[in-house]
Amino acid sequence: MFSFIRIVAVFTITLPYTIQQQFFEESYRTCEFENAADKKTITVPNQVWNVQGLNRHKDVLIKLSICDLGSSIPDCDVGATVCTVNKKKNRYIIKNAGTSFIYTKDDTEANIFKSINGEFCDGEERFTTIIEFSRYPDISLEPKFKFMSECELKIEIPDPEYEPPCTLKKNGHFIDMRSLKNIETIVEHPEPKMKFSLNVCKKSPKCDPDVSICQLLDDGRSTAISDVSSQRLLLKEGSLLIQGHTNEYRRFRLEFRLNLKCNWKATGLTNLVYVKPQQKGKRYSFSAESSVACVKLPINCLIRDPANDNFLYDLRRLYRGGNGWNVKNVTGGRIDISMCGPLRFSDSTTECAKQHSQVCLMKGGAINLGSIQKNIQVTAHDTVITSFTDGSACFVNGTERSYSTEIEFICKIQEDGPIVHDIIDECVYKIKWYTPIACAKNLPIGDDCRVTDMTGPINLNPMRQYQDRTHTLSPNSFLRFNLCGPLNKRCNNHTAAVCLVNGNTEHVLGRTNLTLVKNNEIISTIMKGDKCSGKMSELKINFRCNQFATPGGQVQVKIIRDFCDYEITVNTPTACSPMSFFDCKLYNGNWLYDLSPLMRHDANYEIKQAGLLYSLNLCRSVVRTNNAQCTAYAGICMKNLTEMHEKKSYISLGMINSDIDLKLDGADVVVEYKHGTLCPDDFSDRSSLIRFKCSTLEEGPKLLRKTACNHEFVWRTPEACGKNRTNPKMRSPPACIFADPVTKNTFDLAAINTIIKFERHNETFKVPICSNAFTYCTLNNGLNCTTLDTDFQLASSSNGPSILYSLFNRSCTDNIVNFVNISVSCEPTYSINKFEVGEITNCTQYADLKTQHVCSKDLILKSNEIISSKPEIVSQTENQDCTIPELNHFSLNSLGNLKIFSMSNNSLYVFNFDRKGDCNGLVCKDGLSMGPEVHLCPLTKIDDVESSVRLIYRSRMCLDDFFRSEILLKCDENSVPRIVKETDCSVVVHYPFKEVCTWFPQSGQLEVSSADSTGVAVGSSVGVLVLLALVGGGIIVFKKRGMQRNTSYETISSDKRRLYVYCKNAEL
């Protein structure tokens, strides 16, 4: 055990030093200067000093800031960094004693600060302020007046690189213990009998020369314990330590330690004791209390997570000023607490005010519950804890202690404020503070133009160029700059990164700063330059990830303050987080499944569900966005939208690595991501699986099911249908290929591209042919639809194929639908698929589908020849003037010349009904004749039910088939021609023609719909354009020139030739 012996004698000599507490409320800011002569740099405090003159200048007050504050100093001219005030005499009043300082040398080669651009004092001479550097033990730590004349002022400051003995520079502030150096103390220890002479930072008269602490022996001799020159001041865990030793050789060294504790009311040293060690050794320890040990530095409210220093806890927004926060759950009193700033008091005589309390209890008087911040840290539970100690005296069972407060800041989405959680031994108050301000933010800082966050490392050094960049601001001015390094050519003979060139003058806008700060998607650095319009120039450079920009970057410049402050934004792929890719192609025999068209380069697919946001990509890792900040190479990133703590809000559901490949699971293509964030439920890595299902429509990814550690997504897309490499037209998996048992011909049923729709009771079903999904809608409480999975089986017979879908596994009652059986039969005369819904038997809905897609080409051609002999059909014959006898011998020549531009593939279709077109054919595509020859007439079908006439042209070969053109003439006077279906080898056009209304008097305005239509009519905006063109006597023609996005216009003569625009999926 340690034993404590109090002092028996104290001898005090009073000198000019004042023994009192030391507190610093302002955060320490600095600025840096470079000496032009030797290129060395020094750092000085960025603050305003008030320096009092001496002797005959005792009435002069100098206001001085070596750095630029960014604002004017009171009583000084705008832009001045030093001035003098004399309130008693009208002399030595200098409103501008210099606008800035330079770091240089005087005539003796000594380093100095020298002001420039002061006011004129004598003709053409300007007033100059000289700041000299000094080094001696008793130097004042504040600037000191030395000399003043009509045109010159001299100030003395400690050399910025000098730390006087018995002082300690902490966070830029000097802790000065020199007030204790003239206190000599004799300490006696009774058992065993020991006697010490102790001086702090000064030799003791009772010890050997240059020794401050020694043991006094009975024979009059002494044993040296600490030399004056070896004594050092340390601040450790809120306590001040003075340490020293004898002898440079550690083997023979004796060591001294004095632990100084804060006592606001103590004068000099009190309660000084010798602490006897547990075992004999070479260290002599003492303990004492003093008000000079009450060192209150600015409160630290910024702390990085030691486990991951990318995350920053910033508590500064908790500072309210005034009375601060009122603490809840206080019995019989009131507690006010201030965090990140001083607590203000209306009564300066209270103990809380005198002791600069941060936590004050008003209970029968003011009780200081803590003044000095200690031990701020991040816990393993991602909370922040700190304490305020050295409060008022607290007596418990006759023992004197001091009040203190321990605070734990806990991240929460809403602000609850501080609340008393517990009181320990009547002296220690424990407070919990739930607040969103305690939630960590992902704000990594990097140096050397590199930064690393949880998405991976980013190195911007390749942005530096060996030739300076330029950006023109006006005809006479431009920026000259470099990135991640200084300019290759100096700016106004100074090292800089950004230079403003205005005519023949150069101005430093920013000096090189390689420190980067990353905030979500933006990486930035801030640079300071020379003074401009009374303030230092400031330049901010933002780097934004853009994978499509050139590596050198696309640069944008914004002026923040008139030709003084600028913001440069550089869009570059160099600022993008590292990414990884994997092969998105799967080969299975003759079948190729290529999912690479689904990959996105500038965004992710997002799924929002139950407070979670899933970001995923394909063939590559996720793109870094504000909502996707997962670890590098994540394939799927999950963000908890209700979690304010960014460290906890992102979870990787799987990584992109070399062992990823596509697999077939039945008819589905699957990809699995592994090695995600650790799952605490079973201490394994999270994983996820995406199941791609063949579909005629692109639906994007959806969450199918999940557990605590695994997620499964479903993605219905045409890209999962696969392509036959030997027969490109065949695009279905083998499960949907019908082989005719008689003719041995094979047919791709997916090419039918039809959705079977029917209703039963309050249910609606939409079942696409050859799809593993269907749409199910209920009419209860409104229309509610969802997409569900289904399995299908293909059966073959001589009558054609049949497809059986398994929809539900419900009890078979009341003729509900659990299965759908579609019989597909050949009907060579039907160019459009037609189906009939039959009866329900054993919960199976039967339907018949008639289509040309399961007919042989020979059969279709033969049927057309037979049909041509029927009275309602006019065959495709040779005739210069094609007429329809059944329709009053209507001449197709009167249809004129129809032109339609397809925006889906940038193709121009021309139908030369009047035989006057430039293209050698009745149907032309992009100037190429698709046939037939102009003297051939079409197959004609008249439908009295639909009040329409269908013109069918077959012409040149196209991918082992004939190019097929169909014109559907309808009774419609209001709409315009549009493409309703378009493939590589066919086009179907809806042609509203008012004369059709006279052929079918009972018809009205009809809309055309097709289950297999891939086209959409042009919207009202195009209709208005066409209408305006017609009124103006001409027709507007849209052309897309090259790769430009703008649209040009041409007018065609007002004959019967017209051009209409067709936008697939309404993309105009």
PDB file of C-alpha atoms in Angstrom, residues 512-735:
ATOM      1  CA  THR A 512      -1.040  23.030 -52.049  1.00  0.00           C
ATOM      2  CA  ASN A 513      -3.115  20.960 -49.642  1.00  0.00           C
ATOM      3  CA  LEU A 514      -3.038  17.213 -50.158  1.00  0.00           C
ATOM      4  CA  THR A 515      -5.503  16.471 -47.337  1.00  0.00           C
ATOM      5  CA  LEU A 516      -8.763  15.035 -48.655  1.00  0.00           C
ATOM      6  CA  VAL A 517     -12.137  14.774 -46.937  1.00  0.00           C
ATOM      7  CA  LYS A 518     -14.760  12.427 -48.350  1.00  0.00           C
ATOM      8  CA  ASN A 519     -18.422  13.171 -47.695  1.00  0.00           C
ATOM      9  CA  ASN A 520     -20.668  10.625 -49.383  1.00  0.00           C
ATOM     10  CA  GLU A 521     -19.952  10.942 -53.120  1.00  0.00           C
ATOM     11  CA  ILE A 522     -17.780  14.081 -52.943  1.00  0.00           C
ATOM     12  CA  ILE A 523     -14.070  14.170 -52.155  1.00  0.00           C
ATOM     13  CA  SER A 524     -12.876  17.674 -51.375  1.00  0.00           C
ATOM     14  CA  THR A 525      -9.895  19.714 -50.260  1.00  0.00           C
ATOM     15  CA  ILE A 526      -9.741  23.355 -49.168  1.00  0.00           C
ATOM     16  CA  MET A 527      -6.822  25.668 -49.907  1.00  0.00           C
ATOM     17  CA  LYS A 528      -5.966  29.129 -48.614  1.00  0.00           C
ATOM     18  CA  GLY A 529      -4.332  31.817 -50.718  1.00  0.00           C
ATOM     19  CA  ASP A 530      -3.192  35.424 -50.478  1.00  0.00           C
ATOM     20  CA  LYS A 531      -5.340  38.213 -49.119  1.00  0.00           C
ATOM     21  CA  CYS A 532      -8.036  39.425 -51.481  1.00  0.00           C
ATOM     22  CA  SER A 533     -10.481  42.274 -50.711  1.00  0.00           C
ATOM     23  CA  GLY A 534      -9.572  42.226 -47.032  1.00  0.00           C
ATOM     24  CA  LYS A 535      -9.808  38.444 -46.603  1.00  0.00           C
ATOM     25  CA  MET A 536      -7.667  35.461 -47.433  1.00  0.00           C
ATOM     26  CA  SER A 537      -8.578  33.799 -50.710  1.00  0.00           C
ATOM     27  CA  GLU A 538     -10.183  30.395 -50.299  1.00  0.00           C
ATOM     28  CA  LEU A 539     -10.474  27.704 -52.903  1.00  0.00           C
ATOM     29  CA  LYS A 540     -12.368  24.429 -52.642  1.00  0.00           C
ATOM     30  CA  ILE A 541     -11.775  21.565 -55.046  1.00  0.00           C
ATOM     31  CA  ASN A 542     -14.435  18.857 -55.313  1.00  0.00           C
ATOM     32  CA  PHE A 543     -13.750  15.531 -56.992  1.00  0.00           C
ATOM     33  CA  ARG A 544     -16.827  13.647 -58.203  1.00  0.00           C
ATOM     34  CA  CYS A 545     -16.940  10.105 -59.502  1.00  0.00           C
ATOM     35  CA  ASN A 546     -17.919   9.946 -63.171  1.00  0.00           C
ATOM     36  CA  GLN A 547     -16.986   6.750 -64.976  1.00  0.00           C
ATOM     37  CA  PHE A 548     -17.801   8.249 -68.376  1.00  0.00           C
ATOM     38  CA  ALA A 549     -15.551  11.312 -68.016  1.00  0.00           C
ATOM     39  CA  THR A 550     -12.024  11.436 -69.358  1.00  0.00           C
ATOM     40  CA  PRO A 551      -9.358  10.330 -66.846  1.00  0.00           C
ATOM     41  CA  GLY A 552      -8.035  13.888 -66.707  1.00  0.00           C
ATOM     42  CA  GLY A 553     -11.449  15.059 -65.575  1.00  0.00           C
ATOM     43  CA  GLN A 554     -14.135  17.433 -66.748  1.00  0.00           C
ATOM     44  CA  VAL A 555     -13.591  20.725 -64.892  1.00  0.00           C
ATOM     45  CA  GLN A 556     -16.219  23.237 -63.801  1.00  0.00           C
ATOM     46  CA  VAL A 557     -15.355  26.512 -62.036  1.00  0.00           C
ATOM     47  CA  LYS A 558     -17.706  28.550 -59.856  1.00  0.00           C
ATOM     48  CA  ILE A 559     -16.902  31.979 -58.430  1.00  0.00           C
ATOM     49  CA  ILE A 560     -18.017  32.188 -54.784  1.00  0.00           C
ATOM     50  CA  ARG A 561     -16.688  35.681 -53.936  1.00  0.00           C
ATOM     51  CA  ASP A 562     -15.736  38.237 -56.599  1.00  0.00           C
ATOM     52  CA  PHE A 563     -12.476  36.932 -58.040  1.00  0.00           C
ATOM     53  CA  CYS A 564     -11.320  35.897 -54.539  1.00  0.00           C
ATOM     54  CA  ASP A 565     -13.010  32.619 -53.596  1.00  0.00           C
ATOM     55  CA  TYR A 566     -13.574  29.814 -56.094  1.00  0.00           C
ATOM     56  CA  GLU A 567     -14.963  26.318 -56.195  1.00  0.00           C
ATOM     57  CA  ILE A 568     -13.564  23.871 -58.736  1.00  0.00           C
ATOM     58  CA  THR A 569     -15.441  20.644 -59.458  1.00  0.00           C
ATOM     59  CA  VAL A 570     -13.651  17.853 -61.285  1.00  0.00           C
ATOM     60  CA  ASN A 571     -15.681  14.953 -62.669  1.00  0.00           C
ATOM     61  CA  THR A 572     -13.360  12.016 -63.178  1.00  0.00           C
ATOM     62  CA  PRO A 573     -13.327   8.209 -63.032  1.00  0.00           C
ATOM     63  CA  THR A 574     -10.243   8.505 -60.832  1.00  0.00           C
ATOM     64  CA  ALA A 575     -12.546   9.552 -57.951  1.00  0.00           C
ATOM     65  CA  CYS A 576     -14.581   6.354 -58.211  1.00  0.00           C
ATOM     66  CA  SER A 577     -14.284   3.602 -55.654  1.00  0.00           C
ATOM     67  CA  PRO A 578     -12.626   0.388 -56.815  1.00  0.00           C
ATOM     68  CA  MET A 579     -14.971  -1.986 -58.596  1.00  0.00           C
ATOM     69  CA  SER A 580     -14.953  -5.592 -59.698  1.00  0.00           C
ATOM     70  CA  PHE A 581     -16.676  -7.406 -62.540  1.00  0.00           C
ATOM     71  CA  PHE A 582     -17.652 -10.958 -63.398  1.00  0.00           C
ATOM     72  CA  ASP A 583     -18.711 -12.686 -66.584  1.00  0.00           C
ATOM     73  CA  CYS A 584     -22.471 -12.474 -67.031  1.00  0.00           C
ATOM     74  CA  LYS A 585     -22.696 -15.050 -69.814  1.00  0.00           C
ATOM     75  CA  LEU A 586     -23.730 -18.678 -69.441  1.00  0.00           C
ATOM     76  CA  TYR A 587     -23.338 -21.253 -72.215  1.00  0.00           C
ATOM     77  CA  ASN A 588     -25.516 -24.360 -72.080  1.00  0.00           C
ATOM     78  CA  GLY A 589     -25.128 -26.403 -75.233  1.00  0.00           C
ATOM     79  CA  ASN A 590     -26.438 -24.299 -78.120  1.00  0.00           C
ATOM     80  CA  TRP A 591     -28.027 -21.843 -75.723  1.00  0.00           C
ATOM     81  CA  LEU A 592     -26.479 -18.559 -74.599  1.00  0.00           C
ATOM     82  CA  TYR A 593     -27.770 -16.619 -71.606  1.00  0.00           C
ATOM     83  CA  ASP A 594     -26.272 -13.119 -71.624  1.00  0.00           C
ATOM     84  CA  LEU A 595     -27.290 -10.873 -68.715  1.00  0.00           C
ATOM     85  CA  SER A 596     -24.732  -8.139 -69.401  1.00  0.00           C
ATOM     86  CA  PRO A 597     -27.348  -5.745 -70.904  1.00  0.00           C
ATOM     87  CA  LEU A 598     -28.759  -5.491 -67.359  1.00  0.00           C
ATOM     88  CA  MET A 599     -25.538  -3.978 -65.957  1.00  0.00           C
ATOM     89  CA  ARG A 600     -25.680  -0.316 -64.949  1.00  0.00           C
ATOM     90  CA  HIS A 601     -22.627   1.948 -64.891  1.00  0.00           C
ATOM     91  CA  ASP A 602     -23.896   5.118 -63.224  1.00  0.00           C
ATOM     92  CA  ALA A 603     -26.605   3.894 -60.857  1.00  0.00           C
ATOM     93  CA  ASN A 604     -27.894   0.796 -59.096  1.00  0.00           C
ATOM     94  CA  TYR A 605     -31.177  -1.053 -59.057  1.00  0.00           C
ATOM     95  CA  GLU A 606     -33.004  -0.149 -55.861  1.00  0.00           C
ATOM     96  CA  ILE A 607     -35.682  -1.984 -53.902  1.00  0.00           C
ATOM     97  CA  LYS A 608     -37.321  -0.273 -50.940  1.00  0.00           C
ATOM     98  CA  GLN A 609     -39.176  -2.488 -48.505  1.00  0.00           C
ATOM     99  CA  ALA A 610     -40.099  -2.199 -44.817  1.00  0.00           C
ATOM    100  CA  GLY A 611     -37.558   0.480 -43.915  1.00  0.00           C
ATOM    101  CA  LEU A 612     -34.773  -1.195 -45.898  1.00  0.00           C
ATOM    102  CA  LEU A 613     -33.210  -0.115 -49.173  1.00  0.00           C
ATOM    103  CA  TYR A 614     -31.497  -2.738 -51.304  1.00  0.00           C
ATOM    104  CA  SER A 615     -29.004  -1.533 -53.918  1.00  0.00           C
ATOM    105  CA  LEU A 616     -27.802  -4.133 -56.385  1.00  0.00           C
ATOM    106  CA  ASN A 617     -26.104  -4.317 -59.717  1.00  0.00           C
ATOM    107  CA  LEU A 618     -25.258  -7.070 -62.131  1.00  0.00           C
ATOM    108  CA  CYS A 619     -21.972  -8.145 -63.680  1.00  0.00           C
ATOM    109  CA  ARG A 620     -20.180  -5.644 -61.416  1.00  0.00           C
ATOM    110  CA  SER A 621     -20.054  -4.382 -57.853  1.00  0.00           C
ATOM    111  CA  VAL A 622     -22.556  -1.733 -56.785  1.00  0.00           C
ATOM    112  CA  VAL A 623     -21.977   1.858 -57.813  1.00  0.00           C
ATOM    113  CA  ARG A 624     -21.073   4.068 -54.851  1.00  0.00           C
ATOM    114  CA  THR A 625     -23.943   6.470 -54.167  1.00  0.00           C
ATOM    115  CA  ASN A 626     -25.352   8.250 -51.108  1.00  0.00           C
ATOM    116  CA  ASN A 627     -27.493   5.162 -50.528  1.00  0.00           C
ATOM    117  CA  ALA A 628     -24.837   2.539 -51.282  1.00  0.00           C
ATOM    118  CA  GLN A 629     -21.799   2.904 -49.015  1.00  0.00           C
ATOM    119  CA  CYS A 630     -21.082  -0.765 -48.414  1.00  0.00           C
ATOM    120  CA  THR A 631     -17.642  -2.292 -48.281  1.00  0.00           C
ATOM    121  CA  ALA A 632     -15.648  -2.446 -51.502  1.00  0.00           C
ATOM    122  CA  TYR A 633     -16.738  -4.957 -54.141  1.00  0.00           C
ATOM    123  CA  ALA A 634     -20.200  -5.511 -52.639  1.00  0.00           C
ATOM    124  CA  GLY A 635     -22.634  -7.016 -55.150  1.00  0.00           C
ATOM    125  CA  ILE A 636     -25.727  -6.215 -53.077  1.00  0.00           C
ATOM    126  CA  CYS A 637     -25.846  -3.496 -50.422  1.00  0.00           C
ATOM    127  CA  MET A 638     -28.610  -3.178 -47.830  1.00  0.00           C
ATOM    128  CA  LYS A 639     -29.234   0.128 -46.052  1.00  0.00           C
ATOM    129  CA  ASN A 640     -31.355   0.419 -42.923  1.00  0.00           C
ATOM    130  CA  LEU A 641     -33.291   3.642 -43.510  1.00  0.00           C
ATOM    131  CA  THR A 642     -34.283   3.899 -39.838  1.00  0.00           C
ATOM    132  CA  GLU A 643     -30.686   3.600 -38.566  1.00  0.00           C
ATOM    133  CA  MET A 644     -29.069   7.000 -38.038  1.00  0.00           C
ATOM    134  CA  HIS A 645     -25.666   5.527 -37.218  1.00  0.00           C
ATOM    135  CA  GLU A 646     -23.905   5.222 -40.583  1.00  0.00           C
ATOM    136  CA  LYS A 647     -21.536   2.614 -39.214  1.00  0.00           C
ATOM    137  CA  LYS A 648     -24.508   0.322 -38.618  1.00  0.00           C
ATOM    138  CA  SER A 649     -26.771   1.341 -41.481  1.00  0.00           C
ATOM    139  CA  TYR A 650     -24.985  -0.533 -44.304  1.00  0.00           C
ATOM    140  CA  ILE A 651     -24.707  -4.298 -44.655  1.00  0.00           C
ATOM    141  CA  SER A 652     -23.123  -6.156 -47.543  1.00  0.00           C
ATOM    142  CA  LEU A 653     -25.205  -9.107 -48.704  1.00  0.00           C
ATOM    143  CA  GLY A 654     -22.433 -10.576 -50.819  1.00  0.00           C
ATOM    144  CA  MET A 655     -19.219  -9.726 -52.609  1.00  0.00           C
ATOM    145  CA  ILE A 656     -18.096  -9.804 -56.223  1.00  0.00           C
ATOM    146  CA  ASN A 657     -15.122 -12.140 -56.519  1.00  0.00           C
ATOM    147  CA  SER A 658     -13.560 -14.635 -58.879  1.00  0.00           C
ATOM    148  CA  ASP A 659     -15.678 -17.633 -57.881  1.00  0.00           C
ATOM    149  CA  ILE A 660     -18.973 -16.118 -59.054  1.00  0.00           C
ATOM    150  CA  ASP A 661     -20.562 -17.756 -62.063  1.00  0.00           C
ATOM    151  CA  LEU A 662     -24.019 -18.176 -63.550  1.00  0.00           C
ATOM    152  CA  LYS A 663     -25.852 -21.461 -63.158  1.00  0.00           C
ATOM    153  CA  LEU A 664     -29.067 -22.992 -64.466  1.00  0.00           C
ATOM    154  CA  ASP A 665     -31.673 -24.126 -61.973  1.00  0.00           C
ATOM    155  CA  GLY A 666     -34.389 -25.685 -64.098  1.00  0.00           C
ATOM    156  CA  ALA A 667     -35.441 -22.936 -66.483  1.00  0.00           C
ATOM    157  CA  ASP A 668     -34.010 -20.191 -64.239  1.00  0.00           C
ATOM    158  CA  VAL A 669     -30.596 -18.558 -64.373  1.00  0.00           C
ATOM    159  CA  VAL A 670     -29.207 -17.996 -60.874  1.00  0.00           C
ATOM    160  CA  VAL A 671     -26.210 -16.100 -59.488  1.00  0.00           C
ATOM    161  CA  GLU A 672     -25.095 -16.257 -55.852  1.00  0.00           C
ATOM    162  CA  TYR A 673     -23.111 -13.657 -53.941  1.00  0.00           C
ATOM    163  CA  LYS A 674     -21.167 -14.836 -50.893  1.00  0.00           C
ATOM    164  CA  HIS A 675     -18.828 -13.427 -48.245  1.00  0.00           C
ATOM    165  CA  GLY A 676     -21.037 -10.538 -47.160  1.00  0.00           C
ATOM    166  CA  THR A 677     -21.044  -8.838 -43.752  1.00  0.00           C
ATOM    167  CA  LEU A 678     -20.794 -11.220 -40.799  1.00  0.00           C
ATOM    168  CA  CYS A 679     -24.215 -12.442 -39.653  1.00  0.00           C
ATOM    169  CA  PRO A 680     -24.344 -12.628 -35.840  1.00  0.00           C
ATOM    170  CA  ASP A 681     -27.164 -15.176 -35.806  1.00  0.00           C
ATOM    171  CA  ASP A 682     -24.953 -18.067 -36.882  1.00  0.00           C
ATOM    172  CA  PHE A 683     -21.531 -16.351 -37.101  1.00  0.00           C
ATOM    173  CA  SER A 684     -21.373 -16.882 -40.857  1.00  0.00           C
ATOM    174  CA  ASP A 685     -21.053 -14.462 -43.750  1.00  0.00           C
ATOM    175  CA  ARG A 686     -24.234 -13.142 -45.278  1.00  0.00           C
ATOM    176  CA  SER A 687     -25.080 -14.300 -48.783  1.00  0.00           C
ATOM    177  CA  SER A 688     -27.735 -13.636 -51.393  1.00  0.00           C
ATOM    178  CA  LEU A 689     -29.086 -15.232 -54.537  1.00  0.00           C
ATOM    179  CA  ILE A 690     -30.722 -13.694 -57.600  1.00  0.00           C
ATOM    180  CA  ARG A 691     -33.055 -15.908 -59.623  1.00  0.00           C
ATOM    181  CA  PHE A 692     -33.566 -14.714 -63.201  1.00  0.00           C
ATOM    182  CA  LYS A 693     -36.767 -15.906 -64.862  1.00  0.00           C
ATOM    183  CA  CYS A 694     -37.611 -15.727 -68.526  1.00  0.00           C
ATOM    184  CA  SER A 695     -40.316 -13.136 -69.157  1.00  0.00           C
ATOM    185  CA  THR A 696     -41.627 -11.150 -72.074  1.00  0.00           C
ATOM    186  CA  LEU A 697     -41.488  -8.011 -69.926  1.00  0.00           C
ATOM    187  CA  GLU A 698     -38.601  -6.422 -68.038  1.00  0.00           C
ATOM    188  CA  GLU A 699     -39.688  -6.169 -64.397  1.00  0.00           C
ATOM    189  CA  GLY A 700     -36.390  -5.555 -62.615  1.00  0.00           C
ATOM    190  CA  PRO A 701     -35.330  -7.231 -59.354  1.00  0.00           C
ATOM    191  CA  LYS A 702     -37.728  -7.934 -56.485  1.00  0.00           C
ATOM    192  CA  LEU A 703     -37.144  -9.365 -53.045  1.00  0.00           C
ATOM    193  CA  LEU A 704     -38.583 -12.887 -52.958  1.00  0.00           C
ATOM    194  CA  ARG A 705     -37.734 -14.103 -49.468  1.00  0.00           C
ATOM    195  CA  LYS A 706     -35.197 -13.514 -46.722  1.00  0.00           C
ATOM    196  CA  THR A 707     -33.823 -14.841 -43.468  1.00  0.00           C
ATOM    197  CA  ALA A 708     -31.508 -13.177 -40.984  1.00  0.00           C
ATOM    198  CA  CYS A 709     -28.442 -14.189 -42.998  1.00  0.00           C
ATOM    199  CA  ASN A 710     -29.700 -14.930 -46.521  1.00  0.00           C
ATOM    200  CA  HIS A 711     -31.702 -13.048 -49.125  1.00  0.00           C
ATOM    201  CA  GLU A 712     -33.232 -14.265 -52.374  1.00  0.00           C
ATOM    202  CA  PHE A 713     -34.311 -11.993 -55.202  1.00  0.00           C
ATOM    203  CA  VAL A 714     -36.322 -12.745 -58.343  1.00  0.00           C
ATOM    204  CA  TRP A 715     -35.732 -10.908 -61.609  1.00  0.00           C
ATOM    205  CA  ARG A 716     -38.101 -11.465 -64.534  1.00  0.00           C
ATOM    206  CA  THR A 717     -36.493 -10.322 -67.748  1.00  0.00           C
ATOM    207  CA  PRO A 718     -36.314 -11.239 -71.450  1.00  0.00           C
ATOM    208  CA  GLU A 719     -32.536 -11.488 -71.014  1.00  0.00           C
ATOM    209  CA  ALA A 720     -33.050 -14.714 -69.058  1.00  0.00           C
ATOM    210  CA  CYS A 721     -34.820 -16.406 -71.974  1.00  0.00           C
ATOM    211  CA  GLY A 722     -31.575 -17.237 -73.716  1.00  0.00           C
ATOM    212  CA  LYS A 723     -30.660 -17.343 -77.395  1.00  0.00           C
ATOM    213  CA  ASN A 724     -30.013 -20.315 -79.610  1.00  0.00           C
ATOM    214  CA  ARG A 725     -26.558 -19.817 -81.089  1.00  0.00           C
ATOM    215  CA  THR A 726     -27.246 -21.965 -84.164  1.00  0.00           C
ATOM    216  CA  ASN A 727     -30.703 -20.509 -84.818  1.00  0.00           C
ATOM    217  CA  PRO A 728     -30.821 -16.850 -83.685  1.00  0.00           C
ATOM    218  CA  LYS A 729     -34.574 -16.671 -84.307  1.00  0.00           C
ATOM    219  CA  MET A 730     -35.171 -19.319 -81.686  1.00  0.00           C
ATOM    220  CA  ARG A 731     -35.031 -17.543 -78.382  1.00  0.00           C
ATOM    221  CA  SER A 732     -36.775 -19.924 -75.982  1.00  0.00           C
ATOM    222  CA  PRO A 733     -35.239 -22.485 -73.696  1.00  0.00           C
ATOM    223  CA  PRO A 734     -35.826 -26.103 -74.722  1.00  0.00           C
ATOM    224  CA  ALA A 735     -38.820 -26.298 -72.393  1.00  0.00           C
TER     225      ALA A 735
END
